[in-house]
Coordinates of C-alpha atoms and ligand atoms in Angstrom, one line a residue:
M129 CA -23.9 14.3 39.8
S130 CA -24.6 10.7 39.3
K131 CA -28.2 9.6 39.2
R132 CA -29.7 6.7 41.0
D133 CA -31.2 4.0 38.9
Y134 CA -34.9 4.6 38.4
Y135 CA -35.9 1.1 39.4
E136 CA -33.8 1.5 42.5
V137 CA -35.4 4.8 43.3
L138 CA -38.8 3.2 43.2
G139 CA -37.6 0.0 44.9
V140 CA -38.9 -2.3 42.2
A141 CA -37.5 -5.0 40.0
K142 CA -36.6 -4.3 36.4
T143 CA -39.4 -6.6 35.4
A144 CA -42.0 -4.6 37.5
S145 CA -45.4 -4.3 35.9
E146 CA -47.2 -1.0 35.3
S147 CA -49.4 -1.5 38.4
E148 CA -46.4 -2.5 40.5
L149 CA -44.7 0.7 39.5
K150 CA -47.8 2.7 40.3
V151 CA -48.1 1.1 43.8
A152 CA -44.4 1.8 44.6
F153 CA -44.7 5.3 43.3
R154 CA -47.7 6.1 45.4
K155 CA -46.1 4.7 48.6
L156 CA -42.9 6.7 48.1
A157 CA -44.7 9.9 47.1
M158 CA -46.8 9.8 50.2
V159 CA -43.7 9.3 52.4
H160 CA -41.7 12.1 50.8
H161 CA -44.6 14.4 50.1
P162 CA -43.6 18.0 51.0
D163 CA -46.8 18.5 53.0
R164 CA -45.6 15.8 55.3
N165 CA -42.1 17.1 55.5
P166 CA -42.4 20.8 55.7
G167 CA -39.1 22.6 55.2
D168 CA -37.3 19.3 54.6
K169 CA -35.0 19.8 51.6
E170 CA -34.0 16.2 51.5
A171 CA -37.5 15.1 51.3
E172 CA -38.2 17.5 48.5
I173 CA -35.2 16.1 46.5
K174 CA -36.4 12.6 47.2
F175 CA -39.9 13.5 46.1
K176 CA -38.7 14.9 42.9
E177 CA -36.5 11.9 42.3
V178 CA -39.4 9.5 42.8
N179 CA -41.5 11.6 40.5
E180 CA -38.9 11.7 37.8
A181 CA -38.3 7.9 38.0
Y182 CA -42.0 7.2 37.7
Q183 CA -42.6 9.7 34.9
C184 CA -40.0 7.8 32.9
L185 CA -40.9 4.2 33.7
A186 CA -44.6 4.7 33.4
D187 CA -44.1 5.7 29.8
G188 CA -43.6 2.5 27.7
Q189 CA -41.4 4.2 25.1
K190 CA -39.2 6.0 27.6
R191 CA -38.9 3.0 29.7
A192 CA -37.7 0.9 26.8
A193 CA -35.1 3.7 25.9
Y194 CA -34.1 3.9 29.5
D195 CA -33.6 0.1 29.8
R196 CA -31.3 0.2 26.8
F197 CA -29.4 3.4 27.3
G198 CA -29.9 4.4 30.9
H199 CA -30.3 8.0 32.0
A200 CA -28.6 9.3 28.8
A201 CA -31.6 8.2 26.8
V202 CA -34.2 10.1 28.8
S203 CA -32.6 13.1 30.6
Q204 CA -31.0 15.2 28.0
G205 CA -33.1 18.0 29.0
G206 CA -35.5 19.8 26.6
A207 CA -37.0 17.4 24.2
G208 CA -37.5 13.8 25.3
G209 CA -36.8 14.1 28.9
P210 CA -39.4 14.9 31.4
G211 CA -39.3 18.6 32.2
F212 CA -38.0 19.3 35.7
G213 CA -37.4 22.3 37.6
N214 CA -41.1 23.0 37.9
E215 CA -42.7 24.6 40.8
F216 CA -43.3 22.6 43.8
G217 CA -47.0 22.8 43.6
D218 CA -46.9 21.2 40.2
F219 CA -45.7 17.9 41.6
M220 CA -48.5 17.9 44.1
S221 CA -51.0 17.8 41.2
D222 CA -49.3 14.6 40.0
I223 CA -49.9 13.1 43.4
F224 CA -53.5 14.2 43.4
E225 CA -54.0 12.9 39.9
N226 CA -52.4 9.6 40.7
F227 CA -54.4 9.1 43.8
F228 CA -57.7 10.5 42.9
G229 CA -57.4 10.0 39.2
D230 CA -60.5 10.4 37.1
G231 CA -62.7 10.8 40.1
R232 CA -61.8 14.4 40.4
G233 CA -63.6 16.6 37.9
A234 CA -62.0 19.9 37.2
P235 CA -64.3 22.4 38.9
G236 CA -65.4 25.0 36.4
G237 CA -62.9 23.5 34.0
G238 CA -65.7 22.7 31.5
R239 CA -64.6 19.2 31.3
G240 CA -66.7 16.2 32.2
R241 CA -65.7 14.0 35.0
G242 CA -63.2 11.4 33.8
G243 CA -63.0 12.9 30.4
A244 CA -59.5 12.7 28.9
P245 CA -58.0 16.1 29.2
G246 CA -57.5 18.1 26.1
R247 CA -59.8 16.0 24.0
E248 CA -62.4 18.3 22.8
R249 CA -65.5 17.4 20.9
G250 CA -65.7 19.2 17.6
A251 CA -68.2 21.9 17.1
D252 CA -71.6 21.1 15.5
L253 CA -72.0 22.7 12.1
R254 CA -75.1 24.1 10.5
Y255 CA -75.6 24.1 6.8
N256 CA -78.6 25.8 5.1
L257 CA -79.8 24.0 2.1
E258 CA -82.4 25.6 -0.1
I259 CA -84.1 23.4 -2.6
S260 CA -87.0 23.9 -5.0
L261 CA -90.5 22.5 -4.5
E262 CA -89.9 20.1 -7.4
E263 CA -86.8 18.8 -5.6
A264 CA -88.8 18.4 -2.4
F265 CA -91.4 16.5 -4.5
A266 CA -88.9 14.1 -6.1
G267 CA -86.2 14.0 -3.4
K268 CA -82.6 14.5 -4.4
T269 CA -79.0 13.8 -3.6
E270 CA -77.3 17.1 -3.0
T271 CA -73.5 17.4 -2.9
I272 CA -72.5 20.1 -0.5
R273 CA -69.1 21.6 0.3
I274 CA -68.5 22.5 3.9
P275 CA -65.5 24.4 5.2
T276 CA -64.5 22.5 8.2
S277 CA -61.4 21.4 10.1
I278 CA -60.6 17.7 9.8
A279 CA -58.2 15.5 11.6
C280 CA -54.7 16.1 10.2
E281 CA -53.8 13.1 8.0
T282 CA -50.1 13.5 8.5
C283 CA -50.2 13.0 12.2
S284 CA -53.5 11.2 12.5
G285 CA -54.8 14.1 14.7
T286 CA -52.1 13.8 17.4
G287 CA -50.4 17.0 16.4
A288 CA -47.0 15.3 16.8
K289 CA -44.4 15.0 14.0
A290 CA -44.1 11.5 12.3
G291 CA -42.2 9.2 14.5
S292 CA -42.8 11.2 17.7
K293 CA -45.7 11.1 20.0
P294 CA -47.3 13.7 22.3
R295 CA -46.1 13.0 25.8
T296 CA -48.0 13.4 29.0
C297 CA -47.4 16.9 30.3
S298 CA -44.9 16.5 33.2
T299 CA -46.1 19.7 34.9
C300 CA -49.6 18.5 35.4
G301 CA -49.2 14.8 34.9
G302 CA -51.8 14.8 32.2
Y303 CA -54.5 16.3 34.4
G304 CA -54.5 19.6 32.5
R305 CA -54.7 21.5 35.8
V306 CA -52.2 22.1 38.5
R307 CA -52.6 22.8 42.2
A308 CA -50.4 25.1 44.0
A309 CA -50.3 25.4 47.8
Q310 CA -50.7 28.9 49.2
G311 CA -50.7 28.9 52.9
F312 CA -53.7 26.8 53.8
F313 CA -55.2 26.9 50.4
A314 CA -54.6 24.7 47.5
I315 CA -55.4 26.6 44.3
E316 CA -56.1 24.8 41.1
R317 CA -55.6 26.4 37.8
T318 CA -55.1 25.5 34.1
C319 CA -51.7 24.0 33.6
P320 CA -49.5 26.7 32.1
N321 CA -47.3 24.2 30.4
C322 CA -49.9 22.4 28.3
H323 CA -52.7 24.9 28.5
G324 CA -55.0 22.3 29.8
R325 CA -54.4 19.7 27.2
G326 CA -52.7 17.3 29.5
E327 CA -50.1 16.5 26.9
V328 CA -47.3 18.3 25.2
V329 CA -46.0 18.0 21.6
D330 CA -42.3 18.5 21.5
D331 CA -42.0 18.0 17.8
P332 CA -45.1 19.5 16.2
C333 CA -46.4 18.0 13.0
P334 CA -45.5 20.4 10.1
S335 CA -48.8 20.0 8.4
C336 CA -51.0 21.2 11.2
S337 CA -48.4 23.0 13.4
G338 CA -49.3 20.7 16.3
A339 CA -53.1 21.5 16.3
G340 CA -54.0 18.0 15.1
R341 CA -56.5 19.3 12.6
V342 CA -56.4 21.2 9.4
N343 CA -58.9 23.4 7.6
R344 CA -60.3 21.8 4.6
E345 CA -63.3 22.0 2.4
R346 CA -65.2 18.7 2.7
T347 CA -67.6 17.4 0.1
L348 CA -70.5 15.5 1.4
S349 CA -73.4 13.9 -0.2
I350 CA -76.8 14.5 1.4
N351 CA -79.8 12.4 0.6
V352 CA -82.9 14.6 0.7
P353 CA -85.9 12.3 0.8
A354 CA -89.0 13.0 -1.2
G355 CA -91.7 14.9 0.7
V356 CA -89.5 17.0 2.9
D357 CA -91.0 20.2 4.2
D358 CA -89.7 23.7 4.9
G359 CA -87.7 23.9 8.2
L360 CA -86.8 20.3 8.3
R361 CA -83.5 19.5 10.0
I362 CA -81.4 16.6 8.9
R363 CA -78.7 15.5 11.4
L364 CA -75.6 13.8 10.2
A365 CA -73.9 12.4 13.2
G366 CA -70.2 12.8 13.3
E367 CA -70.0 14.9 10.2
G368 CA -69.4 18.2 12.0
E369 CA -66.0 19.7 12.9
S370 CA -63.5 17.1 14.0
G371 CA -62.5 16.9 17.6
L372 CA -59.3 18.3 19.1
R373 CA -56.6 15.8 19.8
G374 CA -58.6 12.7 19.2
G375 CA -61.9 14.0 20.6
P376 CA -65.1 13.0 18.9
A377 CA -66.4 14.9 15.9
G378 CA -69.4 17.2 16.2
D379 CA -72.6 16.7 14.2
L380 CA -73.7 18.4 11.0
Y381 CA -77.2 19.8 10.9
V382 CA -78.7 20.5 7.5
F383 CA -81.6 23.0 7.7
L384 CA -83.8 22.7 4.7
S385 CA -85.8 25.5 3.2
I386 CA -87.9 25.3 0.2
K387 CA -87.9 28.1 -2.4
P388 CA -91.3 29.7 -3.0
H389 CA -92.8 28.3 -6.2
P390 CA -94.1 30.6 -8.9
F391 CA -97.5 29.0 -9.0
F392 CA -97.9 26.2 -6.5
Q393 CA -98.6 26.8 -2.8
R394 CA -98.1 24.0 -0.4
D395 CA -100.1 23.1 2.6
G396 CA -98.7 19.9 4.1
A397 CA -99.1 17.3 1.3
D398 CA -101.6 19.3 -0.7
L399 CA -100.8 21.7 -3.4
F400 CA -102.9 24.7 -4.5
C401 CA -102.8 26.4 -7.8
R402 CA -104.8 29.5 -8.8
V403 CA -105.8 29.3 -12.5
P404 CA -107.4 32.2 -14.4
I405 CA -110.2 31.2 -16.8
S406 CA -112.0 33.3 -19.3
M407 CA -115.5 34.6 -18.7
V408 CA -116.7 32.6 -21.7
T409 CA -115.2 29.3 -20.5
A410 CA -116.7 30.0 -17.0
A411 CA -120.1 30.6 -18.6
L412 CA -120.2 28.1 -21.4
S413 CA -118.0 25.3 -19.9
G414 CA -114.8 24.0 -21.3
E415 CA -111.6 22.2 -20.5
I416 CA -108.4 23.8 -19.2
T417 CA -104.9 22.5 -19.0
V418 CA -103.2 22.8 -15.6
P419 CA -99.6 22.1 -14.5
V420 CA -98.7 19.2 -12.2
I421 CA -95.6 19.3 -9.8
D422 CA -94.1 16.3 -11.5
G423 CA -93.6 18.4 -14.7
S424 CA -96.6 17.0 -16.5
Q425 CA -100.0 18.6 -17.3
T426 CA -103.5 17.5 -16.8
Q427 CA -107.0 18.5 -18.0
V428 CA -109.7 19.9 -15.8
R429 CA -113.3 20.1 -16.9
I430 CA -114.9 23.4 -16.1
P431 CA -118.7 23.1 -15.9
A432 CA -121.0 25.9 -17.3
G433 CA -121.7 28.6 -14.8
T434 CA -118.4 28.2 -12.8
Q435 CA -117.8 31.1 -10.4
T436 CA -114.5 32.6 -9.3
A437 CA -112.8 30.8 -6.3
K438 CA -114.4 27.5 -7.2
Q439 CA -112.0 24.7 -6.4
F440 CA -111.4 21.5 -8.3
R441 CA -109.6 18.6 -6.6
I442 CA -107.2 16.4 -8.6
K443 CA -106.6 13.4 -6.4
G444 CA -103.0 12.1 -5.9
K445 CA -101.3 15.0 -7.7
G446 CA -99.9 16.7 -4.6
M447 CA -96.7 16.1 -2.6
P448 CA -95.6 12.7 -1.3
V449 CA -95.8 12.3 2.5
L450 CA -92.4 11.9 3.9
R451 CA -91.5 8.2 4.5
S452 CA -94.9 6.9 3.5
R453 CA -96.8 5.9 0.4
E454 CA -99.4 8.6 0.8
V455 CA -99.6 11.4 -1.7
G456 CA -101.5 14.7 -1.3
D457 CA -104.0 16.2 -3.7
L458 CA -103.7 19.2 -6.1
Y459 CA -106.4 21.8 -5.7
I460 CA -107.1 24.1 -8.7
Q461 CA -108.8 27.3 -7.8
V462 CA -110.3 29.1 -10.7
S463 CA -110.5 32.8 -11.0
V464 CA -112.8 34.2 -13.7
E465 CA -111.1 36.9 -15.6
T466 CA -113.1 39.9 -16.7
P467 CA -112.3 40.8 -20.3
Q468 CA -110.4 44.0 -20.8
N469 CA -109.4 46.3 -23.7
L470 CA -112.6 45.6 -25.6
T471 CA -113.1 46.5 -29.2
K472 CA -116.2 48.4 -30.3
R473 CA -117.8 45.2 -31.6
Q474 CA -117.1 43.3 -28.4
R475 CA -118.7 46.1 -26.4
E476 CA -121.8 46.0 -28.6
L477 CA -122.0 42.2 -28.1
L478 CA -121.8 42.5 -24.4
Q479 CA -124.3 45.3 -24.3
E480 CA -126.6 43.2 -26.4
F481 CA -126.1 40.3 -24.0
D482 CA -126.8 42.5 -21.0
Q483 CA -130.1 43.8 -22.5
S484 CA -131.3 40.2 -22.9
A485 CA -130.1 39.1 -19.4
S486 CA -132.4 38.5 -16.5
D487 CA -132.1 37.6 -12.8
E488 CA -131.9 34.0 -14.0
N489 CA -128.5 34.7 -15.5
H490 CA -127.1 36.3 -12.3
P491 CA -128.9 34.6 -9.4
E492 CA -126.2 35.6 -6.9
S493 CA -126.4 39.3 -7.7
A494 CA -130.2 39.2 -7.8
G495 CA -130.3 37.4 -4.4
F496 CA -127.8 39.8 -2.9
F497 CA -129.5 43.0 -3.9
S498 CA -132.9 41.7 -2.8
K499 CA -131.4 41.0 0.6
V500 CA -129.9 44.5 0.7
R501 CA -133.3 45.9 -0.1
D502 CA -135.0 43.9 2.6
F503 CA -132.4 45.0 5.1
F504 CA -133.1 48.7 4.5
V505 CA -136.8 48.3 4.3
S506 CA -137.0 46.4 7.6
G507 CA -134.5 48.8 9.0
S508 CA -136.6 51.8 8.3
T509 CA -139.7 50.0 9.7
R510 CA -137.9 49.4 12.9
A511 CA -136.8 53.1 13.2
Ligands
LIG884 ZN1 -50.6 17.1 11.9
LIG885 ZN1 -49.9 20.2 31.8

C-alpha cells in the first residue's frame, strides 16, 4: 500500500513552518474527527493519516529524515516510527491536547496546570547533623555524604541512549493522559504507553536503564555558622534529589542538633557552668580556675563567705549570637562541697571550730531557726 506524501496529506508546502503545520493539522483533524463522522471508516483512516503525518513533521529530527529518505526513514515500525494501531480514543487525546494545550490541567493527575508531563521535581531530603557545643561556638565546615539520586551523566538525565532522544509519546501526544470515549462519556486516564511521562524512550540509556537518574553518594560541604542553636534548619536549595526527566531538583534540609556538653549548659547566648568549691575556699576566699568554651581557662575570685548557688558572671565568654557581633556571658555557679572521709585530726579541728562558732558565723541558719521559733510561738498563741 503506497503512502501519500505527508506534506500532501496536510496540504502544506515542503517549506511549511511549524505553526503552518499546526494550523493545517488542526483544520484537517477537525474535519475528519470521528466524533463528527460516526461510523465513517474513511474518515477514520483519513484522521489517522493526518495524525501520522503531523506526528512526523512536527518532530524536527523525523522531519529531516523524512525529507531525505521519505517514508522509509520514519515508518519502519517499532523503533523510530510513530506507533500506530492505537485505540481510537488515543487519537482524540492528541486533538484535545493540540487544541486545549496547556490550558487543561490533568484533573487529579497531581500535575500542575501547564507543567511539562513526566517532569517531576525531586524529593526534598533531610539530613540530621549533630555537632558539639564547641563547634556551634566556633562554626565549622562539615563535609557530609548523602545517598541520593542524581541526573545520569551518560544521558544528561533524558534516559535515552547516546545519539537518541526520547520521543513524544504517540499514544497521548505528550499529554501523559489519554481520553477514551465510552458512550456519552469521555474518560481520561494515565497513558498506558508512557505511564504518564508524555515521552517514550525507545533506546534506553545503559547507565540508568532509562530512568534518567542514578543512585550515588554525593559529598557536600556545609557551612555551619558560629552561634547556631539546637533545632536550627539550614536549607540548601536544589541540593535534594534530582528531578525526574529534567524536572527541578528538590531541596536539602540540614537539621542541626547540638550534643549535650559535659559541663556547659546553654541558654540562648549565655553559658552556665556549675563549679564545686571547697568549704575552706568558700569561707576564707580564694581563686578558682574555670573552663571557657573556646578551650581556654579563666580565673574567678571567690570572696570570703561565699554560699552555694552564688553566681559569678564572666562577661563575653558565652556563645556568639548568630550573624551578629554580640557574644553572651558565662555564668559560674558555685556549689560548696562538704568535706567527706575525715581523718580523726580533721574531725577534732572541725569540732574545735564548732565549739568556738557563734550565730555570727552562720547568720542564715540563725535567722532561719529564729523564724521557725517565732512561727510556732505565734501559732500556739493563736490556737
Ligand atoms: Zn542515563
Ligand atoms: Zn503517552
